[in-house]
GROMACS .gro file of C-alpha atoms in nm:
model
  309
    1UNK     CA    1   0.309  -0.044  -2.250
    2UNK     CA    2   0.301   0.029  -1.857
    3UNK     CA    3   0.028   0.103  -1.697
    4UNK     CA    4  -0.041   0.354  -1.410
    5UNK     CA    5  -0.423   0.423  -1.345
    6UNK     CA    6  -0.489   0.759  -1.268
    7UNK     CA    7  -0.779   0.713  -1.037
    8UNK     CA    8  -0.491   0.523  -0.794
    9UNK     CA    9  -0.334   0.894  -0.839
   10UNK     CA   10  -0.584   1.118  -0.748
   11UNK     CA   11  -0.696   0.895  -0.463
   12UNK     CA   12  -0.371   0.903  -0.280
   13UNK     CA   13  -0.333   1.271  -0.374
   14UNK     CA   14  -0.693   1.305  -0.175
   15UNK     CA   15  -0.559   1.053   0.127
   16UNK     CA   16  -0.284   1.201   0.148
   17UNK     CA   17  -0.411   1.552   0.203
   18UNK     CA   18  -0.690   1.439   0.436
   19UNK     CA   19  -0.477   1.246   0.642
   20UNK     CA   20  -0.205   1.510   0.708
   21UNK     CA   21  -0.486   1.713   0.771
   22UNK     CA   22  -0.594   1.516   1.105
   23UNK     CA   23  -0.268   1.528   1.188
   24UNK     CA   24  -0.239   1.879   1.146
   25UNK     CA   25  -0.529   1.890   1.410
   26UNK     CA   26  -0.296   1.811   1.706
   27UNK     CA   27  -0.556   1.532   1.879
   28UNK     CA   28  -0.465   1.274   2.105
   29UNK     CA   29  -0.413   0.966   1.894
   30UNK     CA   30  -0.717   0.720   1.986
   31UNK     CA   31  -0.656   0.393   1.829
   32UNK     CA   32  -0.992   0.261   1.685
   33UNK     CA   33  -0.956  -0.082   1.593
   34UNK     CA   34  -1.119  -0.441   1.665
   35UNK     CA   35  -0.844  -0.753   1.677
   36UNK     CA   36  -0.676  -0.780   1.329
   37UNK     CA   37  -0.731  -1.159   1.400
   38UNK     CA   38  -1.103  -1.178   1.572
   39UNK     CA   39  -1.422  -1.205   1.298
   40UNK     CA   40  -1.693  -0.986   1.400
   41UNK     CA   41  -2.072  -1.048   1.375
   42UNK     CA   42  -2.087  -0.677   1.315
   43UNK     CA   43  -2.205  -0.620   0.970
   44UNK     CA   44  -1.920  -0.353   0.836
   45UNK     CA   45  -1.948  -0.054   0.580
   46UNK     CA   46  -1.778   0.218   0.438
   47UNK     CA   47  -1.850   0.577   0.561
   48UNK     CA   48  -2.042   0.740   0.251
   49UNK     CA   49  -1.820   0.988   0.201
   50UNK     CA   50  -1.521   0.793   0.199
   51UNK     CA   51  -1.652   0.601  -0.058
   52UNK     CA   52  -1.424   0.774  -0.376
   53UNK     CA   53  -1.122   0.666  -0.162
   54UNK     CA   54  -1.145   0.306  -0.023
   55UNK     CA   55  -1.452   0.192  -0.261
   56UNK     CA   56  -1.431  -0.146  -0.435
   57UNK     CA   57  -1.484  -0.115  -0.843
   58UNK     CA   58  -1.446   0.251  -0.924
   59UNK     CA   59  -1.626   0.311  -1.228
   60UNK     CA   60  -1.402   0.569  -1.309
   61UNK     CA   61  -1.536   0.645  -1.663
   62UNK     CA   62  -1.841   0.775  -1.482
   63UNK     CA   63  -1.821   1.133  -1.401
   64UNK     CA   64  -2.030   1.115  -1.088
   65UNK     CA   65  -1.747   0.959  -0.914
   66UNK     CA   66  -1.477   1.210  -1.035
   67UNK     CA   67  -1.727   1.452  -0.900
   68UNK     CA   68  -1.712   1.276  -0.542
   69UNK     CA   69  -1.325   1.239  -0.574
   70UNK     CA   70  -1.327   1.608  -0.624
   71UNK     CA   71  -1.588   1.713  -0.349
   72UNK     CA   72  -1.386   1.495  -0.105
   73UNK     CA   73  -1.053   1.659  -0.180
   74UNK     CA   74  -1.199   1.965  -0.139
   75UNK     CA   75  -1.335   1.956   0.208
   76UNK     CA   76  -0.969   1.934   0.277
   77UNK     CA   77  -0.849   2.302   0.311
   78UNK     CA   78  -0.581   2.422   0.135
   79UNK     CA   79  -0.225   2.436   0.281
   80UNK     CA   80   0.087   2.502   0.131
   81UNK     CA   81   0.339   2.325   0.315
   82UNK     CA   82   0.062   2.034   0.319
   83UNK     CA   83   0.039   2.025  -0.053
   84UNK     CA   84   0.432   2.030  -0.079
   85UNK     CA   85   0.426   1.737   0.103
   86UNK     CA   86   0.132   1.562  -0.083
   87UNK     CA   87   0.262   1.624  -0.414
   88UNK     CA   88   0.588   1.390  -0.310
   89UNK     CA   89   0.411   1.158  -0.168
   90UNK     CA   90   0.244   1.117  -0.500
   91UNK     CA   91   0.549   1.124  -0.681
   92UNK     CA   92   0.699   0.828  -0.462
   93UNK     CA   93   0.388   0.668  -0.503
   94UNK     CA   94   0.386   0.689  -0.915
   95UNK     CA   95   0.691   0.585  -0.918
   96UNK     CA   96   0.635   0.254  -0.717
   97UNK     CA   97   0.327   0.172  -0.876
   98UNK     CA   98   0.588   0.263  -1.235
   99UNK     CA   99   0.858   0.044  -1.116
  100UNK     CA  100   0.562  -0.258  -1.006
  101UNK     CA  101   0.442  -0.223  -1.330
  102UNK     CA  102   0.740  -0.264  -1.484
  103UNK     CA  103   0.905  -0.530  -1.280
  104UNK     CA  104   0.605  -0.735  -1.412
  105UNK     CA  105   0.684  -0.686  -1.795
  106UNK     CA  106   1.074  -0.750  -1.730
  107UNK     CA  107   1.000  -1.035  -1.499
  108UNK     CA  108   0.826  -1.214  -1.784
  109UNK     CA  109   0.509  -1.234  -1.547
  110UNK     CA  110   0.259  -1.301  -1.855
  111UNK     CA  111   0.471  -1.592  -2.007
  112UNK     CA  112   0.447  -1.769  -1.655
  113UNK     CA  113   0.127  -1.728  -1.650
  114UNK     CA  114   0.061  -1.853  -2.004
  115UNK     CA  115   0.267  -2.161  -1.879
  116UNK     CA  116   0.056  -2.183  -1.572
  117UNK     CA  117  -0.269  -2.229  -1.790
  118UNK     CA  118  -0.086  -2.456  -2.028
  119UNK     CA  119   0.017  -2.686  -1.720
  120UNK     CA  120   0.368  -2.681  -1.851
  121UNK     CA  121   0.614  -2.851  -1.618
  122UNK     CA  122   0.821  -2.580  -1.549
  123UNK     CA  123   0.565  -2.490  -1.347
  124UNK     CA  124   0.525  -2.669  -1.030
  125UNK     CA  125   0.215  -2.805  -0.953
  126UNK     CA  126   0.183  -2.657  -0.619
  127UNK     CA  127   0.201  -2.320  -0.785
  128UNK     CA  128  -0.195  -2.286  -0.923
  129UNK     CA  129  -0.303  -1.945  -1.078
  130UNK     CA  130  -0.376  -1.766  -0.764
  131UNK     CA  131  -0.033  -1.875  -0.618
  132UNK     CA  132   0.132  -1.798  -0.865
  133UNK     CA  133  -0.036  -1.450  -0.920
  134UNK     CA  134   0.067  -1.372  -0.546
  135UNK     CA  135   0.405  -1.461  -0.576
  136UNK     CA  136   0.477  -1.250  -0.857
  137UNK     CA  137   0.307  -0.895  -0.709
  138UNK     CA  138   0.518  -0.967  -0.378
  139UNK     CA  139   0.826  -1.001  -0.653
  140UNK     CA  140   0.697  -0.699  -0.845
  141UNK     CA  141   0.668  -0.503  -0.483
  142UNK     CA  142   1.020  -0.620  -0.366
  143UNK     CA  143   1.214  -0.502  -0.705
  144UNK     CA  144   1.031  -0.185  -0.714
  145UNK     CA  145   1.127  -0.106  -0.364
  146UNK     CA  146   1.458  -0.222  -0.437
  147UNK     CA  147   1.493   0.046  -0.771
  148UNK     CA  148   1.314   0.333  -0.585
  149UNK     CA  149   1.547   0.336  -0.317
  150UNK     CA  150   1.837   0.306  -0.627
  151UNK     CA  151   1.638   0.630  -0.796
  152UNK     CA  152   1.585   0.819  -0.463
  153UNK     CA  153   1.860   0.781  -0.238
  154UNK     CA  154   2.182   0.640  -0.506
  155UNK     CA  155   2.099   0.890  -0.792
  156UNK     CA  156   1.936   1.167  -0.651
  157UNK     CA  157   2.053   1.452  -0.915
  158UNK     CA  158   1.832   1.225  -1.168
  159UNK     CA  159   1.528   1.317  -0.972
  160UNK     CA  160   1.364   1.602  -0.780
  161UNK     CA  161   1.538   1.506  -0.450
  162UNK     CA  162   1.879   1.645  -0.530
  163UNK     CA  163   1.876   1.862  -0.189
  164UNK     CA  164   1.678   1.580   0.024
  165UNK     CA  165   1.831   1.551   0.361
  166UNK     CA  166   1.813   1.167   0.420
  167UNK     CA  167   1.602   1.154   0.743
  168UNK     CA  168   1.336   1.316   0.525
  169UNK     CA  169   1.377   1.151   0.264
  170UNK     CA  170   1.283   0.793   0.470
  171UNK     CA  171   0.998   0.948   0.599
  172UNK     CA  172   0.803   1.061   0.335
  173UNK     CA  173   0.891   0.768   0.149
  174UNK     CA  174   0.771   0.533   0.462
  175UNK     CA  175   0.465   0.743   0.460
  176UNK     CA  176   0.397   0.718   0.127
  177UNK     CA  177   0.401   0.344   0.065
  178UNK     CA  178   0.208   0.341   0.415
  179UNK     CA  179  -0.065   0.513   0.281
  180UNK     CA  180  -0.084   0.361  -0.057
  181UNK     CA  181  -0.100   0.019   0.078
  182UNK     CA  182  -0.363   0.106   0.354
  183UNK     CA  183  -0.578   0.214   0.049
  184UNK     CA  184  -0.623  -0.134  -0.090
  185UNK     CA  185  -0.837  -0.428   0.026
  186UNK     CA  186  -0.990  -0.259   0.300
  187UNK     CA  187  -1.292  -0.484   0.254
  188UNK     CA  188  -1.117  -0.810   0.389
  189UNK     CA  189  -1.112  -0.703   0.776
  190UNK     CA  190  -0.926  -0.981   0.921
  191UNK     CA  191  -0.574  -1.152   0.823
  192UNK     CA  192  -0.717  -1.524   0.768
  193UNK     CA  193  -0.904  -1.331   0.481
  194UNK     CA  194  -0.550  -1.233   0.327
  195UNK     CA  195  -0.460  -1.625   0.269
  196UNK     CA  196  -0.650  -1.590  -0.085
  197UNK     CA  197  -0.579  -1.380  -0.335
  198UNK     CA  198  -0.301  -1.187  -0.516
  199UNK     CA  199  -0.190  -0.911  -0.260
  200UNK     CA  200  -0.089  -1.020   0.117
  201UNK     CA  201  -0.219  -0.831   0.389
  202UNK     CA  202  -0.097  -0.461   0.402
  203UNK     CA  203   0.133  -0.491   0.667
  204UNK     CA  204   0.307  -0.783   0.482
  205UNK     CA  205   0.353  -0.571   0.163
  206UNK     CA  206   0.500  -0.268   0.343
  207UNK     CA  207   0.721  -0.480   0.523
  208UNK     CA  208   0.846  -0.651   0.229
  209UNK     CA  209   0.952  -0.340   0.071
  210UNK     CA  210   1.102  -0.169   0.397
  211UNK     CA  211   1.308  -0.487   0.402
  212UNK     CA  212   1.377  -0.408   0.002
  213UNK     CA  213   1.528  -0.073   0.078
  214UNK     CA  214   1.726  -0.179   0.404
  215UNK     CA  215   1.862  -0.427   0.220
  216UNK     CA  216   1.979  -0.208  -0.091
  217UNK     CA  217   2.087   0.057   0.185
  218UNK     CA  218   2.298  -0.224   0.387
  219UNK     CA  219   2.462  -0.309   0.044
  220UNK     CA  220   2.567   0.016  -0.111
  221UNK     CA  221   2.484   0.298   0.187
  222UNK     CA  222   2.571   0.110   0.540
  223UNK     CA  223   2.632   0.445   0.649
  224UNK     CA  224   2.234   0.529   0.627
  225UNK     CA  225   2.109   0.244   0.791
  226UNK     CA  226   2.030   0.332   1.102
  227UNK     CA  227   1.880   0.642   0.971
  228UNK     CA  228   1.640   0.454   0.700
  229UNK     CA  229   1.523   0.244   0.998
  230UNK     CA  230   1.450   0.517   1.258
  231UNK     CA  231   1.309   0.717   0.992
  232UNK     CA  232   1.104   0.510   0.763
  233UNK     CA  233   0.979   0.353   1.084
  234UNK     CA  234   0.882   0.718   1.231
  235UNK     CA  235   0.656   0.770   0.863
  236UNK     CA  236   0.487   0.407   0.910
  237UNK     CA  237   0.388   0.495   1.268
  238UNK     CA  238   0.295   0.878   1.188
  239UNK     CA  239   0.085   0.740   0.872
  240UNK     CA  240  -0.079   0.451   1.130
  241UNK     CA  241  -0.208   0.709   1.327
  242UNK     CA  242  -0.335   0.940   1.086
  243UNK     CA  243  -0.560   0.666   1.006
  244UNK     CA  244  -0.616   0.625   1.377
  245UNK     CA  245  -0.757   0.995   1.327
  246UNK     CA  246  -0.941   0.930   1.046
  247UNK     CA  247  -1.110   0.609   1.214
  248UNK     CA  248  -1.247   0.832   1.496
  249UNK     CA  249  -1.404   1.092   1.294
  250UNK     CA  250  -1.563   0.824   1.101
  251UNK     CA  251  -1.709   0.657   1.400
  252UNK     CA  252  -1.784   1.098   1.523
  253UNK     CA  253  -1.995   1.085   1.178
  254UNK     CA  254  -1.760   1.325   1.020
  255UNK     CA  255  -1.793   1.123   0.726
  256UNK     CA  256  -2.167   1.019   0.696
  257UNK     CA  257  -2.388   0.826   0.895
  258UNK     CA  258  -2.534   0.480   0.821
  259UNK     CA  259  -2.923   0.475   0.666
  260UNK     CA  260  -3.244   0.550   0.902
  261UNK     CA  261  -3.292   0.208   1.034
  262UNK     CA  262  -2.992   0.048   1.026
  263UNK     CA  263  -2.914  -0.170   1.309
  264UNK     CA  264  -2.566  -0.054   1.396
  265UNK     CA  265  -2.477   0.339   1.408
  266UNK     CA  266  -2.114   0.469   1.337
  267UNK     CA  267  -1.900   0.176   1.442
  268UNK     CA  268  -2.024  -0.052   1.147
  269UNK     CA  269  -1.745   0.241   0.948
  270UNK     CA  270  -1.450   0.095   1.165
  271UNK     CA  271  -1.169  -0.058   1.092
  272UNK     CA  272  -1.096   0.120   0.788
  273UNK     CA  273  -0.763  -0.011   0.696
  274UNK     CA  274  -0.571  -0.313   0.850
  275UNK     CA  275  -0.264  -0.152   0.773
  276UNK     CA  276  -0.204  -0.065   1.185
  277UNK     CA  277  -0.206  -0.440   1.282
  278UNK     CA  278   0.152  -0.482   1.259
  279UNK     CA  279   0.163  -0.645   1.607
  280UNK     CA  280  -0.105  -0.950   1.515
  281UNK     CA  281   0.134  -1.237   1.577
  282UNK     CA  282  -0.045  -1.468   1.254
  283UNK     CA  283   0.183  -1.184   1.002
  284UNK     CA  284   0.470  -1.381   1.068
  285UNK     CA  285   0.399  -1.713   0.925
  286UNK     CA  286   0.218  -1.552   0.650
  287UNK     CA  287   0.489  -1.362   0.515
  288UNK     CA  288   0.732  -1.673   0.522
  289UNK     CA  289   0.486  -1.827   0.323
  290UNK     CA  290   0.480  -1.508   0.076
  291UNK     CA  291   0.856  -1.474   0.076
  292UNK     CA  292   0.846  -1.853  -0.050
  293UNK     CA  293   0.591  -1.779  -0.357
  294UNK     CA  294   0.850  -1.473  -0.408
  295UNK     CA  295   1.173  -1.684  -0.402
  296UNK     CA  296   0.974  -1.945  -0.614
  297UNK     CA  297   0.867  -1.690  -0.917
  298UNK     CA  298   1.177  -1.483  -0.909
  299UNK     CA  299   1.359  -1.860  -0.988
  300UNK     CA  300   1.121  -1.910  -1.300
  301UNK     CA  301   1.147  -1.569  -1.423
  302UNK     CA  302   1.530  -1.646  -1.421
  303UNK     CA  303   1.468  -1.974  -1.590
  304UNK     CA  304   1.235  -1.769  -1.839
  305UNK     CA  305   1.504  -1.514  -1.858
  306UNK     CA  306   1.813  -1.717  -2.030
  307UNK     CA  307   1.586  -1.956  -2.255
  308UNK     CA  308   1.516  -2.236  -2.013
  309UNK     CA  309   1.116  -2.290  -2.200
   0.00000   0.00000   0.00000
């Protein structure tokens, strides 16, 4: 059975909207941001109201915070050609989170892991739980990436993109991905706090699955690209300073202001994503070191694949 929360659904739906609807506002884009590599003595916080959105352990059976979702969305007014757009960004975004999902059964991710806690000696001893965990989401975002661009771009008549002109097409989909992965981990506000866990930083995942779909491109569309490049970089940079926008309105109080009392005002609400610190030169090393937990998993899942344990 796969998987696909709806709460990860409904919150991009609401990102989405919001952000295309700072963009909408024609501002000057005002980067907010701190150094992606600096720690801060300021004590950080989420804006209140962007709480339904970015807020750690959604307890999503509780209907008080299907209520916020909902109030949020709705401050967002209503726009047709906005809501065109939103509704494919969701669809891009279901289907990656599908195809991540799924890459996860058909990699054989569980039986690693059951030969992870077993100590089996296929698995090498380097590769501990929380390794190995890491390796196989980067995996699970690379061959999703790799099949959407198949789904969108190869076979469009078997989807809703049959008339898609490609520079749009690269766009949304850049967009998309952008703002789906600038959703997650927004709590860890510097990149040494990406060397644990099973996601890398959000910069690292997006470009692991740009690099997915310029490789598939390269392979079986040379023709497009130059145009998935241009493009698809275009969306990342347009999404990047949506959040920009969203960042400043935070820090305005647009979205709630911190307790009476509380030492810092606004700017505790800021950075909201790390998702625009694709310049920080410590990304580089990192993401060798993710593309080697990759390469690593995708050779067990092989090994799992034609009987090897």
């Amino acid at each position: 059975m796969i998987l696909v929360p709806i709460g990860a659904i409904a919150r991009i739906q609401a990102l989405a909207r919001r952000l295309l609807w700072h963009l909408s506002q024609d501002e000057p884009t005002v980067a907010v941001t701190a150094s992606a590599l600096d720690e801060s003595d300021t004590p950080w916080d989420l804006a209140p109201d962007l709480a339904p959105i970015f807020g750690e352990g959604h307890a999503q059976e509780d209907t008080r915070y299907w209520e916020a979702l909902k109030a949020f969305n709705m401050r967002t007014p209503p726009d047709d050609w906005r809501d065109i757009l939103v509704s494919e960004f969701i669809w891009i975004s279901f289907l990656h989170l599908f195809l991540h999902e799924l890459v996860h059964i058909a990699a054989h991710h569980d039986r690693l892991l059951a030969l992870a806690r077993t100590k089996d000696p296929l698995i090498p001893q380097h590769l501990n739980l929380s390794r190995l965990r890491r390796g196989m989401e980067v995996q699970a975002d690379v061959v999703a990436a790799e099949n959407l661009a198949r789904f969108l771009v190869l076979d469009p008549a078997a989807n809703h993109q049959t008339s898609e002109a490609p520079e749009a097409l690269f766009h949304k989909v850049s967009f998309a991905l952008s703002a789906l992965f600038g959703m997650y981990d927004i709590h860890r506000k510097t990149v040494y706090e990406y060397d644990a866990g099973s996601y890398p930083h959000p910069i690292i995942r997006y470009e692991f699955v740009d690099e997915a779909f310029q490789t598939v491109m390269r392979d079986a569309r040379p023709d497009l690209v130059n145009i998935a490049q241009e493009h698809g970089m275009n969306g990342f940079v347009q999404c990047a300073h949506a959040f920009s926008a969203l960042e400043l309105h935070c820090m305005l109080g647009m979205y709630g202001r911190p307790s009476p009392g509380a030492q810092y005002g606004t700017e505790r609400y800021v950075p909201i994503t790390t998702l625009k610190y694709s310049e920080a030169p410590a990304l580089r090393p990192r993401m060798i070191q993710d593309n080697r937990l990759f390469l690593e998993v995708a050779d067990l899942s092989l090994q799992i694949a034609f009987g090897r344990n």
